[in-house]
Amino acid sequence: MDNIDFSAPATREPAAQEPEGQEPATQEPSQLRSSRPYTITVALIAVNVLVFLAMVLSGVSFINPSPEQVRSWGGDFGPATVGAHQWWRLLTSIFLHFGIIHIGFNMYVLFQIGPFIETVFGRARYLIIYFAAGLFGSLVSVWIHPNAVGAGASGAIFGLYGAVFGFLLVQRRTLDPVATKSIAKSAGIFILYNVVYGSMSGTTDLSAHIGGLFAGFLAGMLLVRRRAATS
């Protein structure tokens, strides 16, 4: 997620590109995408893109929307979210983005990790993880940065990576150790890179990222589907 403070304009930074992971057995996300349609991933990307297009058509900047513009569309903002009890902003903010680069990177990463999550957890559980992580990330963000406008899907996307670790923790005895190591390494590199990148950026809302990661990890452990042990 990106945060823009009214006193010092900043931007929830898009998640950086995700290193390719693997399905628990052998397939990579790119292979998974070709085998079946991934309805939830496509739907989430479509909703984000449609909201962004609606914002642009209404006059919001295509490249660099102002905090006021994003707030008016439902951005997460302490005085409104908490002060005015507009709690719906915790949800709406995860479908808003600060410009084409922001949404472009986030949707690319969602396109990479989404099919894996949809395959491993199923559609319903995928949605639960995505929204739980997004909402918790927004809540942490507004608590840490109450006077900044927050928006972006990256908290929810970090939650999907948290769910990967929750899945690996619960299923570690049933998976091929080589596949487990590969998946964990891929997800770990993604998270580490984004934390380092976010720490160097004055616009990244790491609180939303970490909040989403934590919520996704818990949800992943609770919602993982049991598998038979690998021989």
Short mmCIF file of C-alpha atoms in Angstrom, two decimals:
data_model
loop_
_atom_site.label_atom_id
_atom_site.label_comp_id
_atom_site.label_asym_id
_atom_site.label_seq_id
_atom_site.Cartn_x
_atom_site.Cartn_y
_atom_site.Cartn_z
CA MET A 1 0.00 0.00 0.00
CA ASP A 2 1.04 3.59 -0.49
CA ASN A 3 0.56 6.36 2.00
CA ILE A 4 0.37 10.04 1.19
CA ASP A 5 0.60 12.41 4.10
CA PHE A 6 -1.18 15.73 3.73
CA SER A 7 1.65 17.52 5.47
CA ALA A 8 4.37 15.88 3.36
CA PRO A 9 3.18 14.27 0.13
CA ALA A 10 4.52 10.81 -0.17
CA THR A 11 3.09 7.61 -1.95
CA ARG A 12 1.49 2.70 -0.27
CA GLU A 13 4.37 1.69 -2.72
CA PRO A 14 3.60 -1.04 -5.26
CA ALA A 15 4.98 -4.44 -4.51
CA ALA A 16 8.07 -5.19 -6.57
CA GLN A 17 8.09 -7.98 -9.10
CA GLU A 18 7.71 -11.42 -7.58
CA PRO A 19 10.26 -14.15 -8.28
CA GLU A 20 8.53 -17.13 -9.82
CA GLY A 21 7.42 -19.76 -7.31
CA GLN A 22 6.30 -23.36 -7.69
CA GLU A 23 3.26 -25.47 -7.04
CA PRO A 24 3.84 -27.82 -4.10
CA ALA A 25 4.69 -30.66 -6.46
CA THR A 26 6.57 -29.53 -9.56
CA GLN A 27 4.69 -26.94 -11.61
CA GLU A 28 5.51 -23.24 -11.68
CA PRO A 29 2.82 -20.50 -11.60
CA SER A 30 3.26 -19.90 -15.34
CA GLN A 31 2.49 -23.56 -15.99
CA LEU A 32 -0.48 -23.48 -13.65
CA ARG A 33 -2.01 -20.53 -15.52
CA SER A 34 -2.04 -22.47 -18.76
CA SER A 35 -3.84 -25.51 -17.34
CA ARG A 36 -7.09 -23.86 -16.19
CA PRO A 37 -8.72 -20.47 -15.81
CA TYR A 38 -8.04 -18.68 -12.54
CA THR A 39 -11.36 -16.97 -11.99
CA ILE A 40 -10.62 -15.21 -8.70
CA THR A 41 -7.25 -13.84 -9.79
CA VAL A 42 -8.69 -12.52 -13.04
CA ALA A 43 -11.71 -11.05 -11.24
CA LEU A 44 -9.59 -9.25 -8.64
CA ILE A 45 -7.35 -7.77 -11.32
CA ALA A 46 -10.40 -6.73 -13.35
CA VAL A 47 -12.03 -4.96 -10.39
CA ASN A 48 -8.82 -3.07 -9.58
CA VAL A 49 -8.38 -2.01 -13.21
CA LEU A 50 -12.02 -0.96 -13.60
CA VAL A 51 -11.86 1.15 -10.44
CA PHE A 52 -8.67 2.80 -11.67
CA LEU A 53 -10.23 3.54 -15.08
CA ALA A 54 -13.30 5.01 -13.38
CA MET A 55 -11.06 7.26 -11.31
CA VAL A 56 -9.17 8.45 -14.38
CA LEU A 57 -12.36 9.06 -16.36
CA SER A 58 -13.70 11.15 -13.48
CA GLY A 59 -10.67 13.44 -13.70
CA VAL A 60 -8.22 11.80 -11.29
CA SER A 61 -4.61 12.00 -12.49
CA PHE A 62 -3.44 8.97 -14.52
CA ILE A 63 0.15 9.33 -13.34
CA ASN A 64 0.14 10.97 -9.92
CA PRO A 65 -3.23 11.36 -8.16
CA SER A 66 -3.34 13.80 -5.28
CA PRO A 67 -4.12 12.66 -1.71
CA GLU A 68 -7.42 14.56 -1.89
CA GLN A 69 -8.43 12.73 -5.06
CA VAL A 70 -7.70 9.29 -3.62
CA ARG A 71 -9.36 10.16 -0.30
CA SER A 72 -12.52 11.25 -2.09
CA TRP A 73 -12.72 7.83 -3.74
CA GLY A 74 -12.47 6.00 -0.41
CA GLY A 75 -8.81 6.11 0.57
CA ASP A 76 -7.86 5.08 4.09
CA PHE A 77 -7.54 8.28 6.16
CA GLY A 78 -7.54 8.41 9.96
CA PRO A 79 -9.87 11.39 10.54
CA ALA A 80 -12.41 9.86 8.14
CA THR A 81 -11.91 6.11 8.75
CA VAL A 82 -11.69 6.33 12.54
CA GLY A 83 -12.79 9.86 13.41
CA ALA A 84 -15.95 9.80 11.28
CA HIS A 85 -16.43 6.02 11.69
CA GLN A 86 -16.21 5.44 7.94
CA TRP A 87 -14.85 1.94 8.44
CA TRP A 88 -15.74 0.96 4.87
CA ARG A 89 -12.58 2.82 3.83
CA LEU A 90 -10.55 -0.10 5.16
CA LEU A 91 -12.04 -2.12 2.29
CA THR A 92 -12.36 0.44 -0.49
CA SER A 93 -8.75 1.60 -0.08
CA ILE A 94 -7.39 -1.80 -1.19
CA PHE A 95 -8.93 -1.25 -4.65
CA LEU A 96 -7.48 2.24 -5.11
CA HIS A 97 -4.05 3.13 -6.48
CA PHE A 98 -1.78 6.16 -6.81
CA GLY A 99 -1.31 6.11 -10.56
CA ILE A 100 -0.62 3.70 -13.39
CA ILE A 101 2.80 2.55 -12.13
CA HIS A 102 1.38 1.71 -8.72
CA ILE A 103 -1.47 -0.40 -10.06
CA GLY A 104 0.67 -1.87 -12.84
CA PHE A 105 3.24 -3.38 -10.48
CA ASN A 106 0.63 -4.58 -8.00
CA MET A 107 -1.47 -6.30 -10.65
CA TYR A 108 1.61 -7.92 -12.18
CA VAL A 109 2.59 -9.42 -8.82
CA LEU A 110 -1.01 -10.52 -8.18
CA PHE A 111 -1.01 -12.22 -11.58
CA GLN A 112 2.15 -14.13 -10.55
CA ILE A 113 1.13 -15.31 -7.08
CA GLY A 114 -2.65 -15.52 -7.49
CA PRO A 115 -2.85 -18.77 -9.52
CA PHE A 116 -0.67 -20.58 -6.97
CA ILE A 117 -2.91 -19.49 -4.08
CA GLU A 118 -6.05 -20.31 -6.03
CA THR A 119 -4.73 -23.81 -6.74
CA VAL A 120 -3.49 -24.55 -3.23
CA PHE A 121 -6.34 -23.04 -1.19
CA GLY A 122 -9.31 -22.99 -3.57
CA ARG A 123 -11.37 -19.99 -4.59
CA ALA A 124 -13.33 -19.35 -1.40
CA ARG A 125 -10.30 -19.59 0.88
CA TYR A 126 -8.31 -17.43 -1.53
CA LEU A 127 -10.88 -14.65 -1.19
CA ILE A 128 -10.92 -14.96 2.59
CA ILE A 129 -7.11 -14.66 2.74
CA TYR A 130 -7.01 -11.74 0.30
CA PHE A 131 -9.64 -9.66 2.08
CA ALA A 132 -8.50 -10.56 5.60
CA ALA A 133 -4.96 -9.46 4.74
CA GLY A 134 -6.11 -6.34 2.93
CA LEU A 135 -8.40 -5.23 5.75
CA PHE A 136 -5.86 -5.91 8.48
CA GLY A 137 -3.16 -4.13 6.48
CA SER A 138 -5.43 -1.10 6.12
CA LEU A 139 -6.20 -1.16 9.84
CA VAL A 140 -2.52 -1.27 10.79
CA SER A 141 -1.78 1.48 8.28
CA VAL A 142 -4.38 3.88 9.63
CA TRP A 143 -3.19 3.18 13.17
CA ILE A 144 0.47 3.85 12.37
CA HIS A 145 -0.13 6.70 9.88
CA PRO A 146 -3.45 8.30 10.91
CA ASN A 147 -2.87 11.54 9.00
CA ALA A 148 -1.83 9.97 5.70
CA VAL A 149 -4.05 8.77 2.88
CA GLY A 150 -3.44 5.08 2.27
CA ALA A 151 -4.40 3.05 -0.78
CA GLY A 152 -3.24 0.02 -2.73
CA ALA A 153 -3.58 -3.75 -3.03
CA SER A 154 -0.08 -4.52 -1.77
CA GLY A 155 -1.21 -5.30 1.79
CA ALA A 156 -3.55 -7.96 0.43
CA ILE A 157 -0.85 -9.23 -1.94
CA PHE A 158 1.65 -9.50 0.91
CA GLY A 159 -1.03 -11.52 2.67
CA LEU A 160 -0.97 -14.04 -0.17
CA TYR A 161 2.76 -14.49 0.40
CA GLY A 162 2.11 -14.85 4.11
CA ALA A 163 -0.37 -17.59 3.24
CA VAL A 164 2.37 -19.37 1.30
CA PHE A 165 4.46 -19.57 4.46
CA GLY A 166 1.44 -20.67 6.48
CA PHE A 167 0.81 -23.40 3.93
CA LEU A 168 4.44 -24.57 4.01
CA LEU A 169 4.50 -24.62 7.81
CA VAL A 170 1.39 -26.77 8.10
CA GLN A 171 2.21 -29.05 5.17
CA ARG A 172 5.97 -29.32 5.63
CA ARG A 173 5.78 -33.05 6.34
CA THR A 174 3.65 -33.83 3.28
CA LEU A 175 5.59 -31.92 0.59
CA ASP A 176 8.66 -32.72 -1.42
CA PRO A 177 11.52 -31.04 0.53
CA VAL A 178 13.05 -29.71 -2.68
CA ALA A 179 9.77 -28.09 -3.74
CA THR A 180 9.23 -26.70 -0.24
CA LYS A 181 12.67 -25.11 -0.20
CA SER A 182 12.15 -23.61 -3.64
CA ILE A 183 8.77 -22.09 -2.76
CA ALA A 184 10.05 -20.71 0.55
CA LYS A 185 13.12 -19.21 -1.12
CA SER A 186 11.05 -17.53 -3.83
CA ALA A 187 8.57 -16.03 -1.36
CA GLY A 188 11.35 -15.03 1.05
CA ILE A 189 13.29 -13.17 -1.64
CA PHE A 190 10.15 -11.29 -2.66
CA ILE A 191 9.39 -10.20 0.91
CA LEU A 192 12.99 -9.29 1.75
CA TYR A 193 13.40 -7.28 -1.44
CA ASN A 194 10.21 -5.33 -0.80
CA VAL A 195 11.08 -4.62 2.82
CA VAL A 196 14.53 -3.32 1.85
CA TYR A 197 13.13 -1.34 -1.09
CA GLY A 198 10.34 0.05 1.06
CA SER A 199 12.75 1.08 3.80
CA MET A 200 14.68 3.18 1.30
CA SER A 201 11.57 4.77 -0.15
CA GLY A 202 9.92 7.70 1.57
CA THR A 203 6.52 6.77 0.20
CA THR A 204 6.11 3.10 1.05
CA ASP A 205 3.73 2.09 3.82
CA LEU A 206 5.54 -0.90 5.29
CA SER A 207 2.99 -1.10 8.10
CA ALA A 208 0.29 -2.17 5.63
CA HIS A 209 2.68 -4.67 4.04
CA ILE A 210 3.68 -6.24 7.36
CA GLY A 211 0.11 -6.21 8.65
CA GLY A 212 -1.11 -7.96 5.52
CA LEU A 213 1.76 -10.46 5.66
CA PHE A 214 0.94 -11.37 9.27
CA ALA A 215 -2.80 -11.72 8.62
CA GLY A 216 -2.16 -13.82 5.52
CA PHE A 217 0.20 -16.09 7.42
CA LEU A 218 -2.39 -16.79 10.12
CA ALA A 219 -5.18 -17.24 7.59
CA GLY A 220 -3.00 -19.55 5.53
CA MET A 221 -2.33 -21.81 8.51
CA LEU A 222 -6.00 -21.93 9.43
CA LEU A 223 -7.39 -22.45 5.94
CA VAL A 224 -4.84 -24.79 4.36
CA ARG A 225 -6.33 -27.94 2.86
CA ARG A 226 -4.84 -31.16 4.18
CA ARG A 227 -2.88 -33.35 1.79
CA ALA A 228 -1.59 -36.89 1.84
CA ALA A 229 2.10 -37.24 2.67
CA THR A 230 4.56 -37.31 -0.23
CA SER A 231 6.23 -40.68 -0.64
#
